[in-house]
Structures are given as structure tokens and as C-alpha cells.
Amino acid sequence: MAPTAEDGEPSDRQAAPAASTPPGRPPLSDAGTQGGRMPRWLPRAMVLALALIAAFQLGSWAFHQLTGLLINILIAFFLALAIEPAVSRMAARGMRRGLATFLVFLGLTVVAAGFVTLLGSMLAGQIIKMIEGFPDYLDSLINWINETFHTDLKRVDVQEGLLHSDWLRKYVQNSAAGVLDVSAQVLGGLFRLLTVTLFSFYFAADGPRLRRALCSVLPPARQAEVLRAWEIAVDKTGGYLYSRGLMALISGVAHYILLEAMGVPYAPVLGVWVGLVSQFIPTIGTYLAGALPMLIAFTVNPWYAVWVLVFVVIYQQFENYMLQPKLTAKTVDIHPAVAFGSVVAGTALLGAVGALIAIPAVATLQAFLGAYVKRYAVTDDPRVHGHRGGRGGPGVLTRVRRLWAGPRPGGRERA
């Protein structure tokens, strides 16, 4: 029997499912709609990454191309710092900075030209002397070979064999081809010297303007720090070069007196050579500079070369322990080990240029950091002075002496 309407509730429960529509599919979420599509930020991120890579590659290429120019500017900057005290003194007396800078550079040019001229004349004289004495050297060599090996060589045959040898022909061809390379290197060196001179002239002549331009983009607190660092760099670089120049003068005069007393030719030029090379090539410059005077002294008398070597060694000790500490105490007072390490590091980074500017750069950094590093008084402890006994009782040597002496008669041995 079918349910009636009076039954009420059962019929409604059965009719409701029949009249309702089937449930629809649930709406797709945002993650589902973007699952098959590229995110909007990904193309922009890829373009930005490619742009950064391209900018890095371009910057790296430009840096490698401009490395030579940057090194020249660095050399010019330190040269301008070195002549800044002299230019400032002349400008303080009413002279224009441009004219003062020109006069300083003119003096340096005259000194350098005179040194190069004297050194070139010395080398030319030695070469001419060797060429003129070559036949005598060849005759002595041929006579020694004939006496030792019982041969019958003649100088004419040896000369003809040398002139018609394949080795000499190849050497002449290679030398002719290398002339162009040497000429290119000379022209490149002259252009580099001109670049350094121009930049250093502008840095020194327009020093105040350059400082104002640099400080104009910094807040007042930073301006004071930059000016302080600039003054420290000027003091240290100028003091380093001036102290080295004074020591070069003393060294050159001392070696000139020795060479002149022994009658070695070109004593003035050799004195200047020893003074410059020994002072501006740290640590080993004295021994490198002494090689040339020893060689020329050997041509006069072999014992003279020995005396020159002894004098170079003695003077190096006098300079290290007596002269240099007094002259550099107020300019570049850095430890010799630090100076040697800075020269090695500068040579590894920039070659000969780094060796020249390493010591003033490290001295400037040390002085600048010393103004901000807080220091304390050192405690009065014997271990500070290298006494390892400390405060724990007598040292080992004292105890050994007491044991060796034995107990005192009529009394106890003190511990």
C-alpha cells in the first residue's frame, strides 16, 4: 500500500531527492587554474637575471680593458700625494698651484734626465770598451785553446767562421724582427709616462677642487673623515719619499767616496745608481744595486770587487740599525716584517708598481686605523718582557745554581 499524504513525513523524504537537481562540479581553485600556465613573475625574473649577467660580463670586460689606465691613475695619485707638501708650501707663499706644480715637475724631470744621461753614457762607454778589447780577448782565448788542446786555430779563421755561420744569420734575423717589438714597447712606455705625468699634474694642481668635489657628495660627518684620511695619506706618502730620498743621497755619497778612492770609473753615476736602487727597492735593493759597482770594479781589480761587497754589507747594517730608524720614526714607522710583507703583496698584485706604493699605502692604513683602535696600558708582568718564569718562583737556571752549590753549612737549604 502506497504511503498517503497523511503519513506526512515519509512521503516528503522520498519526494525531495527526486525533485532535486544533481549536484554540480566544485569550482576550480586558483592553484588549479594556474597549474598549466607560466606565472606572471617568471618572465620578468628571467629578463632581470639575463640583464644582470650581461651587465656583469660587460663590467668585467671593461675592467680588464681599463686595468692599465686604472694602474696609471693610481700611480699618478700617489705621485701627486708625494709632491703635495712642496706644492702646498709654494702655494702658501702666494704662488699659483699650477705654476708651483709645474716647477716641481720641471725639477724632477731635470734630475731624471740627468741620471738617465749619465747612466747611458756609462753603459755606452763600457760597451765601446768591450768592443775595442774584443780582439785581445779573442786572441787570449785562442792561445789558451791551442796550448791546452794542442790545436792550431787562428783568429782570422775563427772570425770568418763566425761571420758565415747559420747561428749568426738567425740571430741577426731575430734581432731585426725584435727591433719593432722593442720600439713598440718604448713608445708604449713613453705614452704611459705621459699619462701618469698628466694625471699627477692635475691631481696636484687641482687638489683643493678635487677635495671639494669629493666632499660635496658626502654628509658633514663623512667629510671630516675623508679629509682626515687625505691628510694622513699626504703625510705618509710625502714623508716616505722624502726620507727615502735623503737616505738615497747619503748612500750615494758614501759609495761615491769609496769608488772614487779606489779609482773605479764612472764613480758619480754608480753612486747615484746605488742610492736610488737601494732605497726604492726595499729589503734587497742594496744588494741588487751593489752588483753593478762590483762588476765594474772587477774590471779594474778583482780585489776591488771584494772590497765593494764588504762595504755594501757593512753600510746595509749601518743603515738598518742607525740611519733608517731615525729618519723614518716620524714618517713611516712600520715594522720591517710588515714592510717586507707589504712589498711582496704589492708585487704580487701590481708588479713593480705595487712594490713602490706598498709601503706608503700600508703606512697610511696603519695610521688611519690607529686613530680608531682603542689601546690599553699593558700590565707590568715579567712575561711581557719575555721572562717565562713569571711570578711562580725562581727560574730554572736559579734552581740549577742552588742545587749545584748544595746546602749551606750550619743552616737549612732555602726552598
CSV table of C-alpha atoms in Angstrom, one decimal:
chain,number,residue,atom,x,y,z
A,1,MET,CA,0.0,0.0,0.0
A,2,ALA,CA,1.5,3.3,-1.1
A,3,PRO,CA,2.1,5.9,1.5
A,4,THR,CA,-0.6,8.6,1.7
A,5,ALA,CA,-0.3,12.3,2.4
A,6,GLU,CA,-1.5,11.7,6.0
A,7,ASP,CA,1.7,9.8,6.6
A,8,GLY,CA,3.4,13.3,6.0
A,9,GLU,CA,7.0,13.0,6.7
A,10,PRO,CA,7.9,9.7,4.9
A,11,SER,CA,6.5,11.0,1.6
A,12,ASP,CA,8.3,14.3,1.8
A,13,ARG,CA,11.6,12.5,2.4
A,14,GLN,CA,11.1,10.4,-0.7
A,15,ALA,CA,9.9,13.2,-3.0
A,16,ALA,CA,12.7,15.6,-2.1
A,17,PRO,CA,15.5,13.6,-3.6
A,18,ALA,CA,13.5,13.1,-6.8
A,19,ALA,CA,12.8,16.7,-7.3
A,20,SER,CA,16.3,18.0,-6.5
A,21,THR,CA,18.9,18.6,-9.3
A,22,PRO,CA,22.1,16.7,-9.4
A,23,PRO,CA,25.0,18.5,-7.6
A,24,GLY,CA,27.3,20.4,-9.9
A,25,ARG,CA,31.2,20.1,-10.1
A,26,PRO,CA,33.0,22.1,-7.4
A,27,PRO,CA,34.7,25.3,-8.6
A,28,LEU,CA,38.3,25.1,-9.6
A,29,SER,CA,40.7,26.7,-7.2
A,30,ASP,CA,43.3,29.4,-8.1
A,31,ALA,CA,46.1,26.9,-7.9
A,32,GLY,CA,44.3,24.6,-10.3
A,33,THR,CA,43.7,27.3,-12.9
A,34,GLN,CA,47.4,28.4,-12.8
A,35,GLY,CA,48.8,24.9,-12.8
A,36,GLY,CA,49.1,24.7,-16.5
A,37,ARG,CA,50.2,28.3,-17.1
A,38,MET,CA,53.5,30.2,-16.6
A,39,PRO,CA,53.5,32.5,-13.5
A,40,ARG,CA,53.4,36.2,-14.4
A,41,TRP,CA,56.6,37.0,-12.4
A,42,LEU,CA,58.8,34.3,-14.1
A,43,PRO,CA,59.4,36.2,-17.5
A,44,ARG,CA,60.3,39.4,-15.7
A,45,ALA,CA,62.6,37.4,-13.3
A,46,MET,CA,64.3,35.7,-16.3
A,47,VAL,CA,64.8,39.1,-18.1
A,48,LEU,CA,66.2,40.6,-14.9
A,49,ALA,CA,68.6,37.7,-14.4
A,50,LEU,CA,69.9,37.9,-18.0
A,51,ALA,CA,70.3,41.7,-17.7
A,52,LEU,CA,72.4,41.3,-14.5
A,53,ILE,CA,74.5,38.6,-16.2
A,54,ALA,CA,75.1,40.8,-19.2
A,55,ALA,CA,75.9,43.8,-17.0
A,56,PHE,CA,78.4,41.7,-15.0
A,57,GLN,CA,80.1,40.5,-18.2
A,58,LEU,CA,80.2,44.0,-19.6
A,59,GLY,CA,81.6,45.4,-16.4
A,60,SER,CA,84.2,42.6,-16.2
A,61,TRP,CA,85.3,43.2,-19.8
A,62,ALA,CA,85.5,47.0,-19.3
A,63,PHE,CA,87.5,46.5,-16.1
A,64,HIS,CA,90.1,44.2,-17.8
A,65,GLN,CA,90.3,46.7,-20.7
A,66,LEU,CA,90.9,49.6,-18.4
A,67,THR,CA,93.2,47.9,-15.9
A,68,GLY,CA,96.3,49.7,-17.4
A,69,LEU,CA,94.6,53.1,-17.1
A,70,LEU,CA,93.5,52.4,-13.6
A,71,ILE,CA,97.0,51.5,-12.6
A,72,ASN,CA,98.3,54.7,-14.2
A,73,ILE,CA,95.8,56.7,-12.3
A,74,LEU,CA,96.8,55.0,-9.0
A,75,ILE,CA,100.5,55.8,-9.7
A,76,ALA,CA,99.6,59.4,-10.5
A,77,PHE,CA,97.5,59.7,-7.3
A,78,PHE,CA,100.4,58.6,-5.1
A,79,LEU,CA,102.8,60.8,-7.0
A,80,ALA,CA,100.5,63.8,-6.5
A,81,LEU,CA,100.3,62.9,-2.8
A,82,ALA,CA,104.1,62.8,-2.7
A,83,ILE,CA,104.6,66.3,-4.2
A,84,GLU,CA,101.6,67.8,-2.3
A,85,PRO,CA,103.7,69.2,0.6
A,86,ALA,CA,106.1,71.0,-1.7
A,87,VAL,CA,103.3,72.4,-3.8
A,88,SER,CA,101.3,73.5,-0.7
A,89,ARG,CA,104.3,75.3,0.7
A,90,MET,CA,104.9,77.2,-2.5
A,91,ALA,CA,101.2,78.0,-2.8
A,92,ALA,CA,101.1,79.3,0.8
A,93,ARG,CA,103.7,81.9,-0.2
A,94,GLY,CA,101.5,83.4,-2.9
A,95,MET,CA,102.4,81.3,-5.9
A,96,ARG,CA,99.6,79.7,-8.0
A,97,ARG,CA,99.2,76.0,-7.6
A,98,GLY,CA,99.5,75.3,-11.3
A,99,LEU,CA,102.9,77.1,-11.5
A,100,ALA,CA,104.1,75.5,-8.3
A,101,THR,CA,103.2,72.1,-9.6
A,102,PHE,CA,104.9,72.8,-12.9
A,103,LEU,CA,108.2,73.9,-11.2
A,104,VAL,CA,108.2,70.7,-9.1
A,105,PHE,CA,107.7,68.5,-12.1
A,106,LEU,CA,110.4,70.5,-14.0
A,107,GLY,CA,112.9,69.8,-11.2
A,108,LEU,CA,112.0,66.1,-11.2
A,109,THR,CA,112.4,66.0,-15.0
A,110,VAL,CA,115.8,67.6,-14.9
A,111,VAL,CA,117.1,65.2,-12.2
A,112,ALA,CA,115.7,62.2,-14.0
A,113,ALA,CA,117.1,63.3,-17.4
A,114,GLY,CA,120.5,63.9,-15.9
A,115,PHE,CA,120.6,60.5,-14.3
A,116,VAL,CA,119.5,58.7,-17.5
A,117,THR,CA,122.1,60.6,-19.5
A,118,LEU,CA,124.9,59.8,-17.1
A,119,LEU,CA,123.8,56.1,-16.9
A,120,GLY,CA,123.5,55.9,-20.7
A,121,SER,CA,127.0,57.4,-21.2
A,122,MET,CA,128.5,55.0,-18.7
A,123,LEU,CA,126.9,52.0,-20.4
A,124,ALA,CA,127.9,53.3,-23.8
A,125,GLY,CA,131.5,53.7,-22.7
A,126,GLN,CA,131.6,50.2,-21.3
A,127,ILE,CA,130.1,48.7,-24.5
A,128,ILE,CA,132.7,50.6,-26.6
A,129,LYS,CA,135.5,49.4,-24.3
A,130,MET,CA,134.3,45.8,-24.7
A,131,ILE,CA,134.1,46.1,-28.5
A,132,GLU,CA,137.6,47.6,-28.7
A,133,GLY,CA,139.0,44.9,-26.4
A,134,PHE,CA,137.2,42.1,-28.1
A,135,PRO,CA,140.2,41.1,-30.4
A,136,ASP,CA,142.5,40.9,-27.5
A,137,TYR,CA,140.1,38.8,-25.6
A,138,LEU,CA,139.6,36.5,-28.6
A,139,ASP,CA,143.4,36.2,-29.1
A,140,SER,CA,143.9,35.2,-25.4
A,141,LEU,CA,141.1,32.6,-25.7
A,142,ILE,CA,142.6,31.2,-28.9
A,143,ASN,CA,146.0,30.9,-27.4
A,144,TRP,CA,144.6,29.1,-24.3
A,145,ILE,CA,142.8,26.6,-26.5
A,146,ASN,CA,145.9,26.0,-28.7
A,147,GLU,CA,148.1,25.4,-25.6
A,148,THR,CA,145.5,23.3,-23.8
A,149,PHE,CA,144.2,21.1,-26.6
A,150,HIS,CA,147.3,21.3,-29.0
A,151,THR,CA,145.3,22.8,-31.8
A,152,ASP,CA,146.3,25.3,-34.5
A,153,LEU,CA,143.5,27.9,-34.5
A,154,LYS,CA,143.8,31.3,-36.0
A,155,ARG,CA,141.8,34.4,-35.3
A,156,VAL,CA,141.1,35.0,-39.0
A,157,ASP,CA,139.6,31.5,-39.4
A,158,VAL,CA,137.5,31.9,-36.2
A,159,GLN,CA,136.2,35.3,-37.4
A,160,GLU,CA,135.3,34.0,-40.8
A,161,GLY,CA,133.6,31.0,-39.3
A,162,LEU,CA,131.5,33.2,-37.0
A,163,LEU,CA,130.6,35.7,-39.8
A,164,HIS,CA,129.4,32.9,-42.1
A,165,SER,CA,127.7,30.7,-39.5
A,166,ASP,CA,124.0,29.9,-39.6
A,167,TRP,CA,123.7,30.8,-35.9
A,168,LEU,CA,124.8,34.4,-36.5
A,169,ARG,CA,122.5,34.8,-39.5
A,170,LYS,CA,119.5,33.6,-37.5
A,171,TYR,CA,120.5,35.8,-34.6
A,172,VAL,CA,120.6,38.8,-36.9
A,173,GLN,CA,117.2,38.0,-38.4
A,174,ASN,CA,115.6,37.6,-34.9
A,175,SER,CA,117.2,40.8,-33.7
A,176,ALA,CA,115.9,42.7,-36.8
A,177,ALA,CA,112.4,41.3,-36.1
A,178,GLY,CA,112.7,42.2,-32.4
A,179,VAL,CA,113.5,45.8,-33.2
A,180,LEU,CA,109.9,46.5,-33.9
A,181,ASP,CA,108.8,45.0,-30.7
A,182,VAL,CA,111.3,47.0,-28.7
A,183,SER,CA,110.2,50.1,-30.5
A,184,ALA,CA,106.6,49.4,-29.7
A,185,GLN,CA,107.5,48.8,-26.0
A,186,VAL,CA,109.5,52.1,-25.9
A,187,LEU,CA,106.6,54.0,-27.4
A,188,GLY,CA,104.1,52.4,-25.0
A,189,GLY,CA,106.3,53.2,-22.1
A,190,LEU,CA,106.6,56.9,-23.2
A,191,PHE,CA,102.8,57.1,-23.6
A,192,ARG,CA,102.3,55.6,-20.1
A,193,LEU,CA,104.8,58.0,-18.6
A,194,LEU,CA,102.9,60.9,-20.3
A,195,THR,CA,99.6,59.6,-19.0
A,196,VAL,CA,100.9,59.4,-15.4
A,197,THR,CA,102.5,62.8,-15.6
A,198,LEU,CA,99.3,64.5,-16.8
A,199,PHE,CA,97.1,62.8,-14.2
A,200,SER,CA,99.5,63.6,-11.4
A,201,PHE,CA,99.8,67.2,-12.5
A,202,TYR,CA,96.1,67.6,-12.5
A,203,PHE,CA,95.7,65.9,-9.1
A,204,ALA,CA,98.4,68.1,-7.6
A,205,ALA,CA,97.3,71.4,-9.2
A,206,ASP,CA,93.6,70.9,-8.6
A,207,GLY,CA,93.9,69.2,-5.2
A,208,PRO,CA,91.6,71.6,-3.3
A,209,ARG,CA,89.0,71.4,-6.1
A,210,LEU,CA,89.1,67.6,-6.1
A,211,ARG,CA,88.6,67.5,-2.3
A,212,ARG,CA,85.7,69.9,-2.5
A,213,ALA,CA,84.1,67.8,-5.3
A,214,LEU,CA,84.5,64.6,-3.3
A,215,CYS,CA,83.2,66.1,-0.1
A,216,SER,CA,80.2,67.7,-1.8
A,217,VAL,CA,78.5,64.3,-2.2
A,218,LEU,CA,79.1,63.3,1.4
A,219,PRO,CA,77.4,64.3,4.7
A,220,PRO,CA,79.4,66.6,7.0
A,221,ALA,CA,80.5,63.7,9.4
A,222,ARG,CA,81.9,61.7,6.4
A,223,GLN,CA,83.6,64.8,5.0
A,224,ALA,CA,85.7,65.2,8.1
A,225,GLU,CA,86.8,61.5,7.9
A,226,VAL,CA,87.7,61.8,4.2
A,227,LEU,CA,89.7,64.9,4.8
A,228,ARG,CA,91.5,63.3,7.7
A,229,ALA,CA,92.3,60.2,5.6
A,230,TRP,CA,93.6,62.5,2.8
A,231,GLU,CA,95.9,64.4,5.1
A,232,ILE,CA,97.3,61.2,6.6
A,233,ALA,CA,97.9,59.8,3.1
A,234,VAL,CA,99.7,63.1,2.1
A,235,ASP,CA,101.9,63.0,5.3
A,236,LYS,CA,102.8,59.3,5.0
A,237,THR,CA,103.5,59.3,1.2
A,238,GLY,CA,105.4,62.5,1.2
A,239,GLY,CA,107.3,61.5,4.3
A,240,TYR,CA,108.2,58.2,2.8
A,241,LEU,CA,109.5,59.6,-0.4
A,242,TYR,CA,111.4,62.4,1.3
A,243,SER,CA,113.0,60.1,3.8
A,244,ARG,CA,114.0,57.7,1.1
A,245,GLY,CA,115.4,60.5,-1.0
A,246,LEU,CA,117.6,61.7,1.9
A,247,MET,CA,118.8,58.1,2.6
A,248,ALA,CA,119.5,57.7,-1.2
A,249,LEU,CA,121.6,60.9,-1.1
A,250,ILE,CA,123.6,59.6,1.9
A,251,SER,CA,124.1,56.2,0.4
A,252,GLY,CA,125.1,57.6,-3.0
A,253,VAL,CA,127.7,59.9,-1.4
A,254,ALA,CA,129.1,57.1,0.7
A,255,HIS,CA,129.5,54.7,-2.2
A,256,TYR,CA,130.8,57.5,-4.5
A,257,ILE,CA,133.6,58.2,-2.0
A,258,LEU,CA,134.6,54.6,-1.9
A,259,LEU,CA,134.6,54.1,-5.6
A,260,GLU,CA,136.4,57.3,-6.3
A,261,ALA,CA,139.1,56.4,-3.7
A,262,MET,CA,139.7,53.0,-5.5
A,263,GLY,CA,139.8,54.7,-8.9
A,264,VAL,CA,136.8,52.9,-10.3
A,265,PRO,CA,135.5,54.7,-13.4
A,266,TYR,CA,132.0,56.3,-13.5
A,267,ALA,CA,132.0,56.7,-9.7
A,268,PRO,CA,129.4,59.6,-9.7
A,269,VAL,CA,126.9,57.6,-11.8
A,270,LEU,CA,127.4,54.4,-9.8
A,271,GLY,CA,126.9,56.4,-6.6
A,272,VAL,CA,123.6,57.7,-7.9
A,273,TRP,CA,122.6,54.3,-9.1
A,274,VAL,CA,123.3,52.6,-5.7
A,275,GLY,CA,121.4,55.4,-3.9
A,276,LEU,CA,118.3,55.2,-5.9
A,277,VAL,CA,118.0,51.4,-6.4
A,278,SER,CA,118.9,50.6,-2.8
A,279,GLN,CA,116.3,52.9,-1.3
A,280,PHE,CA,113.3,52.5,-3.7
A,281,ILE,CA,113.6,48.7,-3.9
A,282,PRO,CA,113.1,47.6,-0.2
A,283,THR,CA,115.0,44.9,1.7
A,284,ILE,CA,117.1,43.6,-1.2
A,285,GLY,CA,117.6,46.8,-3.1
A,286,THR,CA,121.1,47.4,-1.6
A,287,TYR,CA,122.5,44.1,-2.8
A,288,LEU,CA,120.9,44.5,-6.2
A,289,ALA,CA,122.3,48.0,-6.5
A,290,GLY,CA,125.8,46.8,-5.4
A,291,ALA,CA,126.1,44.3,-8.2
A,292,LEU,CA,126.9,46.9,-10.9
A,293,PRO,CA,129.6,48.6,-9.0
A,294,MET,CA,131.1,45.3,-8.1
A,295,LEU,CA,131.1,44.2,-11.8
A,296,ILE,CA,132.8,47.4,-12.9
A,297,ALA,CA,135.3,47.3,-10.0
A,298,PHE,CA,136.2,43.8,-11.0
A,299,THR,CA,137.3,45.0,-14.4
A,300,VAL,CA,139.8,47.3,-12.6
A,301,ASN,CA,141.0,44.8,-10.0
A,302,PRO,CA,139.3,41.7,-8.7
A,303,TRP,CA,140.1,42.6,-5.1
A,304,TYR,CA,138.2,45.9,-5.6
A,305,ALA,CA,135.0,43.9,-6.1
A,306,VAL,CA,135.6,42.2,-2.8
A,307,TRP,CA,136.1,45.5,-1.0
A,308,VAL,CA,132.9,46.9,-2.6
A,309,LEU,CA,130.9,43.8,-1.4
A,310,VAL,CA,132.3,44.2,2.2
A,311,PHE,CA,131.4,47.9,2.2
A,312,VAL,CA,127.9,47.2,0.9
A,313,VAL,CA,127.2,44.7,3.6
A,314,ILE,CA,128.6,47.0,6.4
A,315,TYR,CA,126.7,50.0,5.1
A,316,GLN,CA,123.5,48.0,4.9
A,317,GLN,CA,123.8,47.2,8.6
A,318,PHE,CA,124.6,50.8,9.5
A,319,GLU,CA,121.5,51.9,7.5
A,320,ASN,CA,119.2,49.4,9.0
A,321,TYR,CA,120.1,49.9,12.7
A,322,MET,CA,121.4,53.5,12.9
A,323,LEU,CA,120.2,55.7,10.0
A,324,GLN,CA,116.8,54.4,8.9
A,325,PRO,CA,115.1,54.3,12.4
A,326,LYS,CA,116.0,58.0,13.0
A,327,LEU,CA,114.8,59.2,9.6
A,328,THR,CA,111.6,57.2,9.4
A,329,ALA,CA,110.5,57.4,13.0
A,330,LYS,CA,108.0,60.2,12.3
A,331,THR,CA,107.0,59.3,8.7
A,332,VAL,CA,106.5,55.6,8.0
A,333,ASP,CA,107.2,53.9,11.4
A,334,ILE,CA,106.2,50.3,10.4
A,335,HIS,CA,107.8,47.0,11.4
A,336,PRO,CA,110.4,45.7,8.9
A,337,ALA,CA,108.4,42.4,8.6
A,338,VAL,CA,105.2,44.3,7.8
A,339,ALA,CA,107.1,46.4,5.2
A,340,PHE,CA,108.6,43.3,3.6
A,341,GLY,CA,105.2,41.5,3.5
A,342,SER,CA,103.5,44.6,2.0
A,343,VAL,CA,106.2,44.8,-0.7
A,344,VAL,CA,105.6,41.1,-1.5
A,345,ALA,CA,101.9,41.5,-1.6
A,346,GLY,CA,102.1,44.7,-3.7
A,347,THR,CA,104.4,43.0,-6.2
A,348,ALA,CA,102.0,40.0,-6.5
A,349,LEU,CA,99.1,42.4,-7.2
A,350,LEU,CA,100.6,45.2,-9.3
A,351,GLY,CA,104.2,44.1,-10.1
A,352,ALA,CA,106.9,46.8,-9.8
A,353,VAL,CA,104.3,49.5,-9.2
A,354,GLY,CA,102.9,47.6,-6.2
A,355,ALA,CA,106.3,47.3,-4.8
A,356,LEU,CA,106.8,51.1,-4.9
A,357,ILE,CA,103.5,52.1,-3.4
A,358,ALA,CA,103.0,49.2,-1.0
A,359,ILE,CA,104.9,50.8,2.0
A,360,PRO,CA,103.2,54.2,1.9
A,361,ALA,CA,99.8,52.6,1.4
A,362,VAL,CA,100.3,50.3,4.4
A,363,ALA,CA,101.7,53.2,6.5
A,364,THR,CA,98.6,55.3,5.6
A,365,LEU,CA,96.3,52.5,6.5
A,366,GLN,CA,98.1,51.8,9.8
A,367,ALA,CA,98.0,55.5,10.8
A,368,PHE,CA,94.3,55.8,9.9
A,369,LEU,CA,93.3,52.7,11.8
A,370,GLY,CA,95.5,53.7,14.7
A,371,ALA,CA,93.3,56.7,15.3
A,372,TYR,CA,90.2,54.5,15.9
A,373,VAL,CA,91.7,51.4,17.6
A,374,LYS,CA,91.4,51.8,21.4
A,375,ARG,CA,94.6,50.9,23.2
A,376,TYR,CA,95.1,49.9,26.9
A,377,ALA,CA,98.0,50.1,29.3
A,378,VAL,CA,100.0,46.9,29.4
A,379,THR,CA,100.2,45.1,32.7
A,380,ASP,CA,103.6,45.0,34.4
A,381,ASP,CA,104.1,41.3,34.0
A,382,PRO,CA,107.6,39.8,33.5
A,383,ARG,CA,106.2,37.6,30.8
A,384,VAL,CA,105.5,40.7,28.7
A,385,HIS,CA,109.3,41.2,28.5
A,386,GLY,CA,110.0,37.6,27.6
A,387,HIS,CA,110.7,36.2,31.1
A,388,ARG,CA,109.0,32.9,31.1
A,389,GLY,CA,109.5,32.4,34.9
A,390,GLY,CA,106.6,34.7,35.7
A,391,ARG,CA,105.6,35.1,39.3
A,392,GLY,CA,105.7,31.4,40.1
A,393,GLY,CA,109.1,31.4,41.8
A,394,PRO,CA,112.7,31.3,40.7
A,395,GLY,CA,113.6,30.3,37.2
A,396,VAL,CA,115.2,27.1,36.1
A,397,LEU,CA,118.8,28.5,36.0
A,398,THR,CA,118.4,29.8,39.5
A,399,ARG,CA,117.3,26.4,40.8
A,400,VAL,CA,120.2,24.6,39.0
A,401,ARG,CA,122.7,27.0,40.6
A,402,ARG,CA,121.2,26.4,44.0
A,403,LEU,CA,121.3,22.6,43.5
A,404,TRP,CA,124.9,22.8,42.3
A,405,ALA,CA,126.0,24.9,45.3
A,406,GLY,CA,124.4,22.4,47.7
A,407,PRO,CA,123.1,23.2,51.3
A,408,ARG,CA,124.8,25.9,53.2
A,409,PRO,CA,126.9,24.7,56.2
A,410,GLY,CA,125.3,25.3,59.6
A,411,GLY,CA,121.9,26.1,58.1
A,412,ARG,CA,118.9,24.8,56.2
A,413,GLU,CA,118.7,25.0,52.4
A,414,ARG,CA,116.2,27.6,51.4
A,415,ALA,CA,113.4,26.4,49.2
